Amino acid sequence: MRLLKIVLLLTILLGCKTKEEPKDIQPTKKPNILFLAIDDLRPEIGAYGSEIAVTPNLDKFASDGLLFNKAYCQEPICSPSRASLMTGARPETINVIENFTYFREANPDIVTVAQLFKSNGYETVHTGKIFHKPAWADNEKSWSREPAHDKMTIKKSKAPGGYALPENQEFSKKATAEVIAKYGENAPRNGLGKGPAYERADVEDTFYEDGYNAELAIATMKDMVEKNPDKPFFLGMGMKKPHLNWMAPSKYWDLYDPEKIKLATLTDAPENGASMGLHPSFELRARYGIPKKGPIDDEMARNLKHAYLACVSYIDAQIGKMIDALDEAGLRDNTIIMIWSDHGFHLGDMGIWCKATNYEIATRVPLMVWTPDMPKGTRGKKSDALVELVDMYPTLCELAGIEKPSHLEGHSFVPLLEDPSREWKSAAFSQFPTPALREWAANPLSKGMRETYFGPLIEEVEGKIKAQMKDKWDRELFENNLMGYAMRTQKYRFIVWKDYTNKDSEPLFYELYDHQTDPGETKNIADDNPELVKQLMGQFNKGWKGNLPQ
């Protein structure tokens, strides 16, 4: 009885106790995104094994993040690549396969990655080159604000052609005037009449656009934090170099000894390769002082590579400043950083210069990621998993806890941040339309282009195509409708040339390169391996969906 009384008393006392109010749970602030884009950068940095590139900031970043050894763009030219990765859809899906189609006009309602983050409460802003050009920056839909121009104490240079040296400004004006006089007012629009390919000048970093845009990005980041410290941001900083023209302050040129700069060793077209697979380096040859036909001699090639490397180091410095500013602002612990390039670049490799081919050298890109909560065992690692630039959009969604749109055609690589060596995609896909018979913006050859100094070059490559393809030659097909589709597996590069306007058409030509025995892609072995071609064609026909991780 006494025990019963004690139990009743305890029940009454506990019942009278005031209920404890639930504590306010503060929602975790979503992570900031620092989205760092580089133009025309192949994996020519120390972290990727370059023996000469001076890139301490990118190398330091890689030593604490995850580097992807086998990352591929969807098309190795600016606008299609950037439109694809920003929309998360592939070039033919969004109907952007050359530089003259604005993705928003072709896809009025598609949601870009920046637009999605904006709609999920992010402040979104960019400086420099994220989309292909300022007029196509999608300012209304993708970005929530303008950069902090009002906070800049440095004036933006408006020098003709972007050149610092008066003689180069004059060369630029002269080249433009000459092509207009000879070929008409549309010549500059077609990329003709360019100034010198490179410049070395004793100027501050901020004289050239990338140095200015890096400072603008830093000022903008500080402005966002000052005005709204509780709002996450998506900050894109786009570096234009090492895109032509290669202009960098002298101190970056001085990092290199010209005598130690090695030139490309594999300078021949692939044996038995596609005659339409390589172009005559149109983009470089349009520059003042570059031979309009014939080979680039070793002295000029060394100067050009020196200029490219100087620009790589210049960009490395700007990215270092941006990341240092992030650290100084105390934001690093809640910021995801992605560093990427839109495509690779030939520096005399296979005998050509610039991008716009379906080969490894033009489609493989640097891609590095850092997250605050990345496992310790992942930091400084390199993953050989096949990934694509179109995968960045879904990856950022997953990292930020944002629902992925249904239109995405990439695959989040977040699991690789946990285990970089896990089994992954069976293949990565790229494409490019007939490089030999397209202008360097990937658009079909114009009448004006044929009438310029490039006319003889076009006739020369056309002759090679006719000789190889024989009765398969058809001008409409090869100039306007032929697409090279590249599938990269862990072991092979397989290129299928076919009419992209007719998906059921039979391929006209195959290229097959064994990367275990021929990483330089020097010999097409398709004719010698019909069964392997048949097997790879079956894999190719499964498309990107059929090659996702199991």
Coordinates of C-alpha atoms in Angstrom, one line a residue:
M1 CA 0.0 0.0 0.0
R2 CA 2.8 2.3 0.9
L3 CA 4.5 1.6 -2.5
L4 CA 1.2 2.4 -4.3
K5 CA 1.1 5.8 -2.6
I6 CA 4.7 6.6 -3.6
V7 CA 3.9 5.7 -7.2
L8 CA 0.8 7.9 -7.2
L9 CA 2.7 10.8 -5.7
L10 CA 5.4 10.6 -8.4
T11 CA 2.8 10.4 -11.1
I12 CA 1.2 13.6 -9.8
L13 CA 4.5 15.4 -9.5
L14 CA 5.6 14.5 -13.0
G15 CA 2.2 15.4 -14.5
C16 CA 2.5 18.8 -13.0
K17 CA 5.9 19.5 -14.4
T18 CA 5.8 22.1 -17.1
K19 CA 6.5 20.7 -20.6
E20 CA 9.9 21.8 -21.9
E21 CA 9.6 24.1 -24.9
P22 CA 11.3 22.7 -28.0
K23 CA 14.5 24.5 -28.9
D24 CA 14.6 26.6 -32.0
I25 CA 16.5 24.6 -34.6
Q26 CA 18.4 26.9 -36.9
P27 CA 18.3 25.7 -40.5
T28 CA 21.8 25.0 -41.7
K29 CA 22.9 27.5 -44.3
K30 CA 23.2 26.0 -47.7
P31 CA 26.8 25.9 -49.0
N32 CA 28.2 28.6 -51.2
I33 CA 29.3 27.7 -54.7
L34 CA 32.5 29.0 -56.2
F35 CA 32.4 28.1 -59.9
L36 CA 35.7 28.8 -61.6
A37 CA 35.8 28.5 -65.4
I38 CA 38.9 28.5 -67.6
D39 CA 38.8 28.8 -71.4
D40 CA 40.9 26.6 -73.8
L41 CA 42.9 25.0 -71.0
R42 CA 44.0 21.4 -71.6
P43 CA 45.4 19.5 -68.6
E44 CA 48.6 21.5 -68.9
I45 CA 49.2 22.1 -65.2
G46 CA 51.6 20.6 -62.7
A47 CA 48.9 18.6 -60.9
Y48 CA 48.1 16.8 -64.2
G49 CA 51.7 15.9 -64.8
S50 CA 52.9 18.9 -66.9
E51 CA 56.7 19.0 -66.6
I52 CA 56.9 22.7 -67.3
A53 CA 53.7 24.5 -66.4
V54 CA 54.1 26.8 -63.4
T55 CA 50.8 26.5 -61.6
P56 CA 51.3 26.6 -57.9
N57 CA 47.7 27.6 -57.0
L58 CA 46.0 25.0 -59.1
D59 CA 48.4 22.4 -57.8
K60 CA 47.8 23.4 -54.2
F61 CA 44.1 23.2 -54.8
A62 CA 44.4 19.7 -56.3
S63 CA 46.5 18.6 -53.3
D64 CA 43.5 19.2 -51.0
G65 CA 40.7 18.3 -53.4
L66 CA 39.8 15.6 -55.9
L67 CA 41.3 15.7 -59.4
F68 CA 39.5 13.9 -62.3
N69 CA 42.1 12.4 -64.7
K70 CA 39.5 11.4 -67.3
A71 CA 37.0 14.3 -67.5
Y72 CA 35.6 15.1 -71.0
C73 CA 33.7 18.0 -72.5
Q74 CA 30.6 17.3 -74.7
E75 CA 31.8 19.4 -77.6
P76 CA 35.3 20.9 -77.9
I77 CA 34.3 24.5 -78.7
C78 CA 33.2 27.3 -76.5
S79 CA 29.4 27.9 -76.9
P80 CA 28.2 24.3 -77.2
S81 CA 30.4 23.1 -74.3
R82 CA 29.3 25.9 -72.0
A83 CA 25.6 25.8 -73.0
S84 CA 25.7 22.0 -72.4
L85 CA 27.3 22.1 -68.9
M86 CA 25.2 25.1 -67.8
T87 CA 21.9 23.5 -68.9
G88 CA 22.9 20.0 -68.0
A89 CA 21.9 18.7 -71.4
R90 CA 23.9 17.5 -74.4
P91 CA 24.6 19.6 -77.5
E92 CA 22.1 18.0 -79.8
T93 CA 19.4 18.0 -77.2
I94 CA 19.6 21.8 -76.8
N95 CA 20.4 22.2 -80.6
V96 CA 23.7 24.1 -79.9
I97 CA 26.5 22.6 -82.0
E98 CA 28.2 25.8 -83.1
N99 CA 29.0 29.2 -81.7
F100 CA 26.2 31.1 -83.5
T101 CA 23.2 29.6 -81.8
Y102 CA 22.1 31.2 -78.5
F103 CA 21.0 28.4 -76.2
R104 CA 18.1 30.5 -74.7
E105 CA 16.6 31.2 -78.1
A106 CA 16.7 27.5 -78.9
N107 CA 15.5 26.5 -75.4
P108 CA 13.3 29.3 -74.0
D109 CA 12.2 27.4 -70.9
I110 CA 15.3 25.3 -70.0
V111 CA 16.6 25.9 -66.4
T112 CA 20.3 26.6 -66.1
V113 CA 22.3 25.5 -63.0
A114 CA 22.6 29.2 -61.9
Q115 CA 18.9 29.8 -62.5
L116 CA 18.0 26.7 -60.4
F117 CA 20.2 27.9 -57.5
K118 CA 18.7 31.4 -57.8
S119 CA 15.2 30.0 -57.5
N120 CA 16.4 28.1 -54.4
G121 CA 17.3 31.2 -52.5
Y122 CA 20.9 31.8 -53.7
E123 CA 22.4 35.1 -54.7
T124 CA 23.8 34.3 -58.2
V125 CA 26.3 36.4 -60.0
H126 CA 29.2 36.0 -62.4
T127 CA 32.2 37.9 -63.7
G128 CA 34.1 37.1 -66.9
K129 CA 33.3 34.3 -69.3
I130 CA 30.8 31.7 -68.0
F131 CA 28.5 31.5 -71.0
H132 CA 30.0 32.0 -74.5
K133 CA 29.7 35.8 -74.7
P134 CA 28.3 38.7 -72.7
A135 CA 25.2 39.1 -75.0
W136 CA 24.3 35.5 -74.2
A137 CA 25.0 35.6 -70.5
D138 CA 21.4 34.9 -69.7
N139 CA 21.4 37.8 -67.2
E140 CA 17.7 38.0 -66.7
K141 CA 17.1 34.3 -65.8
S142 CA 20.3 32.9 -64.5
W143 CA 21.7 35.8 -62.3
S144 CA 20.2 37.6 -59.4
R145 CA 22.4 40.6 -59.4
E146 CA 25.2 42.5 -61.2
P147 CA 28.8 42.3 -60.1
A148 CA 30.0 45.0 -57.7
H149 CA 31.3 47.5 -60.3
D150 CA 30.7 50.3 -57.9
K151 CA 33.2 48.8 -55.4
M152 CA 36.0 48.7 -58.0
T153 CA 38.8 51.3 -57.6
I154 CA 40.6 50.0 -60.7
K155 CA 39.4 51.1 -64.2
K156 CA 38.8 48.5 -66.8
S157 CA 41.1 48.8 -69.8
K158 CA 39.5 49.7 -73.1
A159 CA 42.6 49.3 -75.2
P160 CA 42.0 48.4 -78.9
G161 CA 42.0 44.6 -79.2
G162 CA 42.9 44.3 -75.6
Y163 CA 46.5 44.9 -76.4
A164 CA 48.8 46.9 -74.1
L165 CA 51.5 47.7 -76.7
P166 CA 50.8 50.5 -79.2
E167 CA 52.4 48.5 -82.0
N168 CA 50.1 45.6 -81.4
Q169 CA 47.1 47.9 -81.3
E170 CA 48.1 49.2 -84.7
F171 CA 48.7 45.7 -86.1
S172 CA 45.2 44.8 -84.9
K173 CA 43.6 47.8 -86.6
K174 CA 45.6 47.1 -89.8
A175 CA 44.6 43.5 -90.0
T176 CA 41.0 44.3 -89.6
A177 CA 41.1 47.1 -92.2
E178 CA 42.9 44.8 -94.7
V179 CA 40.3 42.0 -94.5
I180 CA 37.4 44.5 -94.8
A181 CA 39.0 46.1 -97.8
K182 CA 39.5 42.7 -99.4
Y183 CA 36.6 40.6 -98.3
G184 CA 33.9 43.0 -97.1
E185 CA 32.3 44.1 -93.8
N186 CA 31.4 40.5 -92.7
A187 CA 35.0 39.4 -92.6
P188 CA 35.6 40.4 -89.0
R189 CA 32.4 38.6 -88.0
N190 CA 33.8 35.4 -89.5
G191 CA 36.9 35.8 -87.3
L192 CA 39.2 37.2 -89.9
G193 CA 41.4 40.3 -89.4
K194 CA 42.8 39.5 -86.0
G195 CA 45.8 41.1 -84.3
P196 CA 48.9 39.3 -83.1
A197 CA 48.4 35.9 -81.5
Y198 CA 50.3 36.9 -78.4
E199 CA 51.7 39.8 -76.4
R200 CA 54.2 40.3 -73.6
A201 CA 53.9 43.6 -71.8
D202 CA 55.1 45.2 -68.5
V203 CA 51.6 45.8 -67.1
E204 CA 49.7 45.0 -64.0
D205 CA 47.5 41.8 -63.9
T206 CA 44.4 44.0 -64.0
F207 CA 45.3 45.6 -67.3
Y208 CA 44.1 42.4 -69.1
E209 CA 40.5 41.4 -68.6
D210 CA 41.1 38.3 -66.5
G211 CA 43.0 40.1 -63.9
Y212 CA 40.3 42.8 -63.8
N213 CA 37.5 40.2 -63.6
A214 CA 39.2 38.3 -60.8
E215 CA 39.4 41.6 -58.7
L216 CA 35.7 42.2 -59.6
A217 CA 34.7 38.7 -58.4
I218 CA 36.5 39.3 -55.1
A219 CA 34.8 42.7 -54.7
T220 CA 31.5 41.1 -55.5
M221 CA 31.9 38.3 -53.0
K222 CA 32.7 40.8 -50.3
D223 CA 29.7 42.9 -51.3
M224 CA 27.3 40.0 -51.0
V225 CA 28.6 38.9 -47.6
E226 CA 28.4 42.5 -46.3
K227 CA 24.9 43.1 -47.6
N228 CA 23.4 39.7 -46.8
P229 CA 25.7 37.5 -44.8
D230 CA 23.0 34.8 -44.3
K231 CA 22.2 34.3 -47.9
P232 CA 24.3 31.6 -49.8
F233 CA 25.9 32.6 -53.1
F234 CA 26.7 31.0 -56.4
L235 CA 29.6 32.9 -57.7
G236 CA 30.9 32.2 -61.2
M237 CA 34.3 33.6 -62.2
G238 CA 35.3 33.0 -65.8
M239 CA 38.8 33.3 -67.0
K240 CA 39.2 34.0 -70.8
K241 CA 42.8 32.9 -71.1
P242 CA 44.5 30.8 -72.3
H243 CA 42.1 31.4 -75.2
L244 CA 43.7 33.3 -78.1
N245 CA 45.0 35.9 -78.1
W246 CA 47.7 34.9 -75.6
M247 CA 48.3 38.1 -73.7
A248 CA 49.9 38.1 -70.3
P249 CA 52.1 40.4 -68.1
S250 CA 55.8 39.9 -68.6
K251 CA 56.3 38.4 -65.1
Y252 CA 54.4 35.3 -66.2
W253 CA 56.5 35.0 -69.4
D254 CA 59.6 35.2 -67.2
L255 CA 58.6 32.0 -65.4
Y256 CA 59.7 30.0 -68.4
D257 CA 63.0 29.4 -70.1
P258 CA 62.3 29.2 -73.9
E259 CA 65.1 26.7 -74.4
K260 CA 63.3 24.3 -72.0
I261 CA 59.9 24.4 -73.7
K262 CA 59.4 21.1 -75.4
L263 CA 57.4 21.0 -78.6
A264 CA 54.8 18.4 -79.5
T265 CA 56.4 15.2 -80.6
L266 CA 53.4 13.5 -82.2
T267 CA 52.9 15.9 -85.1
D268 CA 51.4 13.7 -87.8
A269 CA 47.8 13.0 -88.4
P270 CA 46.7 9.6 -87.1
E271 CA 47.6 6.8 -89.5
N272 CA 44.5 5.7 -91.4
G273 CA 42.6 8.4 -89.4
A274 CA 39.6 10.2 -90.8
S275 CA 40.5 12.8 -93.5
M276 CA 37.7 15.0 -92.1
G277 CA 38.9 14.7 -88.5
L278 CA 41.5 17.5 -88.5
H279 CA 41.3 21.1 -89.6
P280 CA 44.1 23.4 -91.0
S281 CA 44.4 25.5 -87.8
F282 CA 42.1 28.2 -89.2
E283 CA 41.7 29.9 -85.8
L284 CA 45.4 30.4 -85.3
R285 CA 46.1 31.3 -88.9
A286 CA 43.6 34.2 -88.7
R287 CA 46.1 36.0 -86.4
Y288 CA 48.4 38.7 -87.7
G289 CA 51.9 37.3 -88.5
I290 CA 50.9 33.6 -88.6
P291 CA 51.5 31.8 -91.9
K292 CA 48.3 31.4 -93.8
K293 CA 49.4 28.1 -95.2
G294 CA 52.2 25.6 -94.6
P295 CA 53.7 24.3 -91.3
I296 CA 54.4 26.4 -88.2
D297 CA 58.2 26.3 -87.9
D298 CA 59.8 25.3 -84.6
E299 CA 60.8 28.9 -83.6
M300 CA 57.3 30.2 -84.0
A301 CA 55.8 27.0 -82.3
R302 CA 58.1 27.6 -79.3
N303 CA 57.0 31.2 -79.1
L304 CA 53.3 30.2 -79.3
K305 CA 53.6 27.5 -76.6
H306 CA 55.6 30.0 -74.4
A307 CA 52.7 32.4 -74.8
Y308 CA 50.1 29.7 -74.0
L309 CA 52.1 28.7 -70.8
A310 CA 52.4 32.3 -69.7
C311 CA 48.7 32.7 -69.9
V312 CA 48.2 29.5 -68.0
S313 CA 50.4 30.8 -65.2
Y314 CA 48.6 34.2 -65.3
I315 CA 45.2 32.4 -64.9
D316 CA 46.6 30.3 -62.1
A317 CA 47.5 33.5 -60.2
Q318 CA 44.0 35.0 -60.6
I319 CA 42.4 31.8 -59.3
G320 CA 44.9 31.8 -56.4
K321 CA 43.8 35.4 -55.5
M322 CA 40.1 34.4 -55.6
I323 CA 40.6 31.4 -53.3
D324 CA 42.8 33.4 -50.9
A325 CA 40.1 36.0 -50.7
L326 CA 37.5 33.3 -49.9
D327 CA 39.7 32.1 -47.1
E328 CA 40.3 35.6 -45.7
A329 CA 36.6 36.2 -45.6
G330 CA 36.2 33.1 -43.5
L331 CA 33.9 31.5 -46.1
R332 CA 35.9 28.4 -47.1
D333 CA 34.3 26.1 -44.5
N334 CA 30.9 26.5 -46.2
T335 CA 31.9 26.7 -49.8
I336 CA 32.0 24.1 -52.6
I337 CA 34.7 24.9 -55.2
M338 CA 34.7 23.6 -58.8
I339 CA 37.4 24.4 -61.3
W340 CA 36.9 23.4 -64.9
S341 CA 37.9 24.1 -68.5
D342 CA 35.5 24.1 -71.4
H343 CA 37.7 21.9 -73.7
G344 CA 41.2 20.9 -74.5
F345 CA 43.6 22.3 -77.0
H346 CA 46.1 21.2 -79.7
L347 CA 49.6 22.8 -79.5
G348 CA 51.0 21.3 -82.6
D349 CA 49.7 17.9 -81.6
M350 CA 48.7 15.9 -84.7
G351 CA 50.1 18.8 -86.7
I352 CA 47.4 21.3 -85.8
W353 CA 46.7 24.1 -83.4
C354 CA 43.6 25.0 -81.4
K355 CA 40.5 22.9 -80.4
A356 CA 37.7 21.5 -82.5
T357 CA 38.5 17.9 -83.0
N358 CA 37.1 14.6 -81.6
Y359 CA 40.5 13.4 -80.3
E360 CA 41.7 13.1 -76.7
I361 CA 43.8 16.3 -76.8
A362 CA 40.8 18.4 -77.6
T363 CA 38.1 16.7 -75.5
R364 CA 39.9 15.9 -72.3
V365 CA 39.7 18.7 -69.7
P366 CA 40.9 19.6 -66.3
L367 CA 38.2 19.2 -63.6
M368 CA 38.9 19.5 -59.9
V369 CA 36.5 19.7 -56.9
W370 CA 36.9 20.7 -53.3
T371 CA 34.2 20.4 -50.6
P372 CA 34.4 21.3 -46.9
D373 CA 33.3 17.8 -45.8
M374 CA 35.3 15.8 -48.3
P375 CA 36.7 12.7 -46.6
K376 CA 40.3 13.0 -45.5
G377 CA 41.1 10.0 -47.6
T378 CA 39.9 11.7 -50.7
R379 CA 41.9 14.9 -50.4
G380 CA 44.8 15.0 -52.8
K381 CA 43.6 12.0 -54.7
K382 CA 43.1 11.5 -58.4
S383 CA 40.2 9.6 -59.9
D384 CA 40.4 7.7 -63.1
A385 CA 36.6 7.5 -63.3
L386 CA 35.1 8.6 -66.6
V387 CA 33.2 11.9 -65.9
E388 CA 31.7 14.6 -68.2
L389 CA 31.2 18.3 -67.8
V390 CA 27.5 17.7 -68.1
D391 CA 27.8 15.9 -64.8
M392 CA 28.6 19.1 -62.9
Y393 CA 25.1 20.4 -62.7
P394 CA 23.6 17.3 -61.0
T395 CA 26.6 17.1 -58.7
L396 CA 26.2 20.6 -57.5
C397 CA 22.5 20.0 -56.9
E398 CA 23.2 16.9 -54.8
L399 CA 26.0 18.7 -52.8
A400 CA 23.7 21.6 -52.1
G401 CA 20.6 19.5 -51.3
I402 CA 18.6 20.9 -54.2
E403 CA 16.2 18.7 -56.2
K404 CA 17.5 17.9 -59.7
P405 CA 15.4 18.9 -62.7
S406 CA 14.1 16.1 -64.8
H407 CA 15.8 17.3 -68.0
L408 CA 19.4 16.6 -66.9
E409 CA 21.5 14.4 -69.0
G410 CA 24.5 14.1 -66.7
H411 CA 25.1 11.9 -63.6
S412 CA 26.1 13.2 -60.2
F413 CA 29.6 12.2 -59.3
V414 CA 29.2 12.8 -55.5
P415 CA 29.8 9.1 -54.8
L416 CA 33.3 9.5 -56.3
L417 CA 34.0 12.1 -53.6
E418 CA 33.6 9.3 -51.1
D419 CA 35.4 6.7 -53.1
P420 CA 37.4 8.0 -56.1
S421 CA 38.3 4.5 -57.3
R422 CA 34.9 3.0 -57.4
E423 CA 33.4 1.5 -60.6
W424 CA 31.8 4.3 -62.6
K425 CA 30.6 5.1 -66.1
S426 CA 31.4 2.7 -69.0
A427 CA 31.9 5.6 -71.4
A428 CA 32.0 9.4 -71.9
F429 CA 30.7 11.0 -75.0
S430 CA 31.8 14.0 -77.1
Q431 CA 31.1 15.2 -80.6
F432 CA 32.2 17.7 -83.3
P433 CA 30.9 18.3 -86.8
T434 CA 33.4 17.8 -89.7
P435 CA 36.4 19.8 -88.4
A436 CA 38.0 20.0 -91.8
L437 CA 35.1 21.6 -93.5
R438 CA 33.7 23.9 -90.8
E439 CA 34.8 27.3 -89.7
W440 CA 36.4 27.4 -86.3
A441 CA 33.1 28.5 -84.7
A442 CA 31.9 25.0 -85.9
N443 CA 29.5 26.6 -88.4
P444 CA 29.5 25.4 -92.0
L445 CA 31.9 27.1 -94.4
S446 CA 30.7 30.4 -95.7
K447 CA 31.1 31.6 -99.2
G448 CA 33.2 34.4 -97.8
M449 CA 35.5 32.0 -96.1
R450 CA 36.2 30.2 -99.3
E451 CA 37.1 33.4 -101.0
T452 CA 39.7 34.4 -98.4
Y453 CA 43.3 33.2 -98.1
F454 CA 41.8 30.0 -96.6
G455 CA 40.4 29.0 -99.9
P456 CA 43.4 26.9 -101.0
L457 CA 43.6 25.2 -97.6
I458 CA 39.9 24.3 -97.8
E459 CA 40.4 22.8 -101.3
E460 CA 43.4 20.8 -100.0
V461 CA 41.6 19.1 -97.2
E462 CA 38.5 18.6 -99.4
G463 CA 40.8 16.8 -101.9
K464 CA 42.0 14.5 -99.1
I465 CA 38.4 13.7 -98.0
K466 CA 37.4 12.8 -101.6
A467 CA 40.4 10.6 -102.0
Q468 CA 39.6 8.7 -98.8
M469 CA 35.8 8.5 -98.9
K470 CA 35.5 8.0 -102.7
D471 CA 31.9 7.3 -103.7
K472 CA 30.7 8.2 -100.2
W473 CA 31.6 11.9 -100.8
D474 CA 28.7 14.2 -100.9
R475 CA 29.2 17.9 -100.4
E476 CA 25.9 18.6 -98.6
L477 CA 26.5 15.7 -96.2
F478 CA 30.2 16.4 -95.4
E479 CA 29.9 20.2 -95.1
N480 CA 26.6 20.5 -93.3
N481 CA 25.4 17.2 -91.8
L482 CA 28.3 15.0 -90.9
M483 CA 29.1 14.6 -87.2
G484 CA 31.9 12.9 -85.5
Y485 CA 30.7 11.1 -82.3
A486 CA 33.4 10.2 -79.9
M487 CA 33.0 7.5 -77.2
R488 CA 35.8 7.3 -74.7
T489 CA 35.9 4.1 -72.6
Q490 CA 38.7 3.2 -70.1
K491 CA 40.6 1.5 -72.9
Y492 CA 39.5 3.0 -76.2
R493 CA 38.5 6.1 -78.1
F494 CA 35.9 5.1 -80.7
I495 CA 34.8 7.7 -83.2
V496 CA 31.7 7.2 -85.4
W497 CA 31.2 9.5 -88.4
K498 CA 27.6 9.7 -89.5
D499 CA 24.8 12.0 -90.7
Y500 CA 23.4 13.6 -87.5
T501 CA 20.2 14.7 -89.3
N502 CA 19.4 11.0 -89.8
K503 CA 19.9 8.9 -86.7
D504 CA 19.2 5.7 -88.6
S505 CA 21.8 6.3 -91.2
E506 CA 24.8 3.9 -91.5
P507 CA 28.1 5.2 -90.3
L508 CA 30.4 6.4 -93.1
F509 CA 33.7 5.8 -91.2
Y510 CA 35.1 4.5 -87.9
E511 CA 38.1 5.4 -85.9
L512 CA 39.4 3.3 -83.1
Y513 CA 42.4 4.0 -80.8
D514 CA 43.8 1.7 -78.1
H515 CA 44.8 3.9 -75.2
Q516 CA 46.7 1.2 -73.5
T517 CA 49.1 0.8 -76.4
D518 CA 48.7 4.1 -78.2
P519 CA 47.8 7.0 -75.8
G520 CA 48.8 9.5 -78.4
E521 CA 46.2 8.2 -80.9
T522 CA 48.7 7.7 -83.7
K523 CA 47.1 4.8 -85.5
N524 CA 43.4 4.0 -86.3
I525 CA 43.0 0.3 -85.8
A526 CA 39.3 0.0 -86.8
D527 CA 39.9 -1.9 -90.1
D528 CA 42.0 -4.5 -88.3
N529 CA 39.5 -5.1 -85.6
P530 CA 36.0 -5.6 -87.1
E531 CA 34.7 -7.6 -84.2
L532 CA 35.8 -5.0 -81.7
V533 CA 34.3 -2.3 -83.8
K534 CA 31.0 -4.2 -83.8
Q535 CA 31.2 -4.6 -80.0
L536 CA 31.9 -1.0 -79.4
M537 CA 29.2 0.0 -81.8
G538 CA 26.8 -1.9 -79.7
Q539 CA 28.0 0.0 -76.6
F540 CA 27.8 3.3 -78.5
N541 CA 24.2 2.7 -79.6
K542 CA 23.2 2.4 -75.9
G543 CA 24.0 6.1 -75.6
W544 CA 24.9 7.9 -72.4
K545 CA 22.0 6.4 -70.5
G546 CA 23.2 2.9 -71.3
N547 CA 26.7 3.6 -69.9
L548 CA 25.9 5.0 -66.5
P549 CA 27.2 3.4 -63.3
Q550 CA 25.5 0.2 -62.4

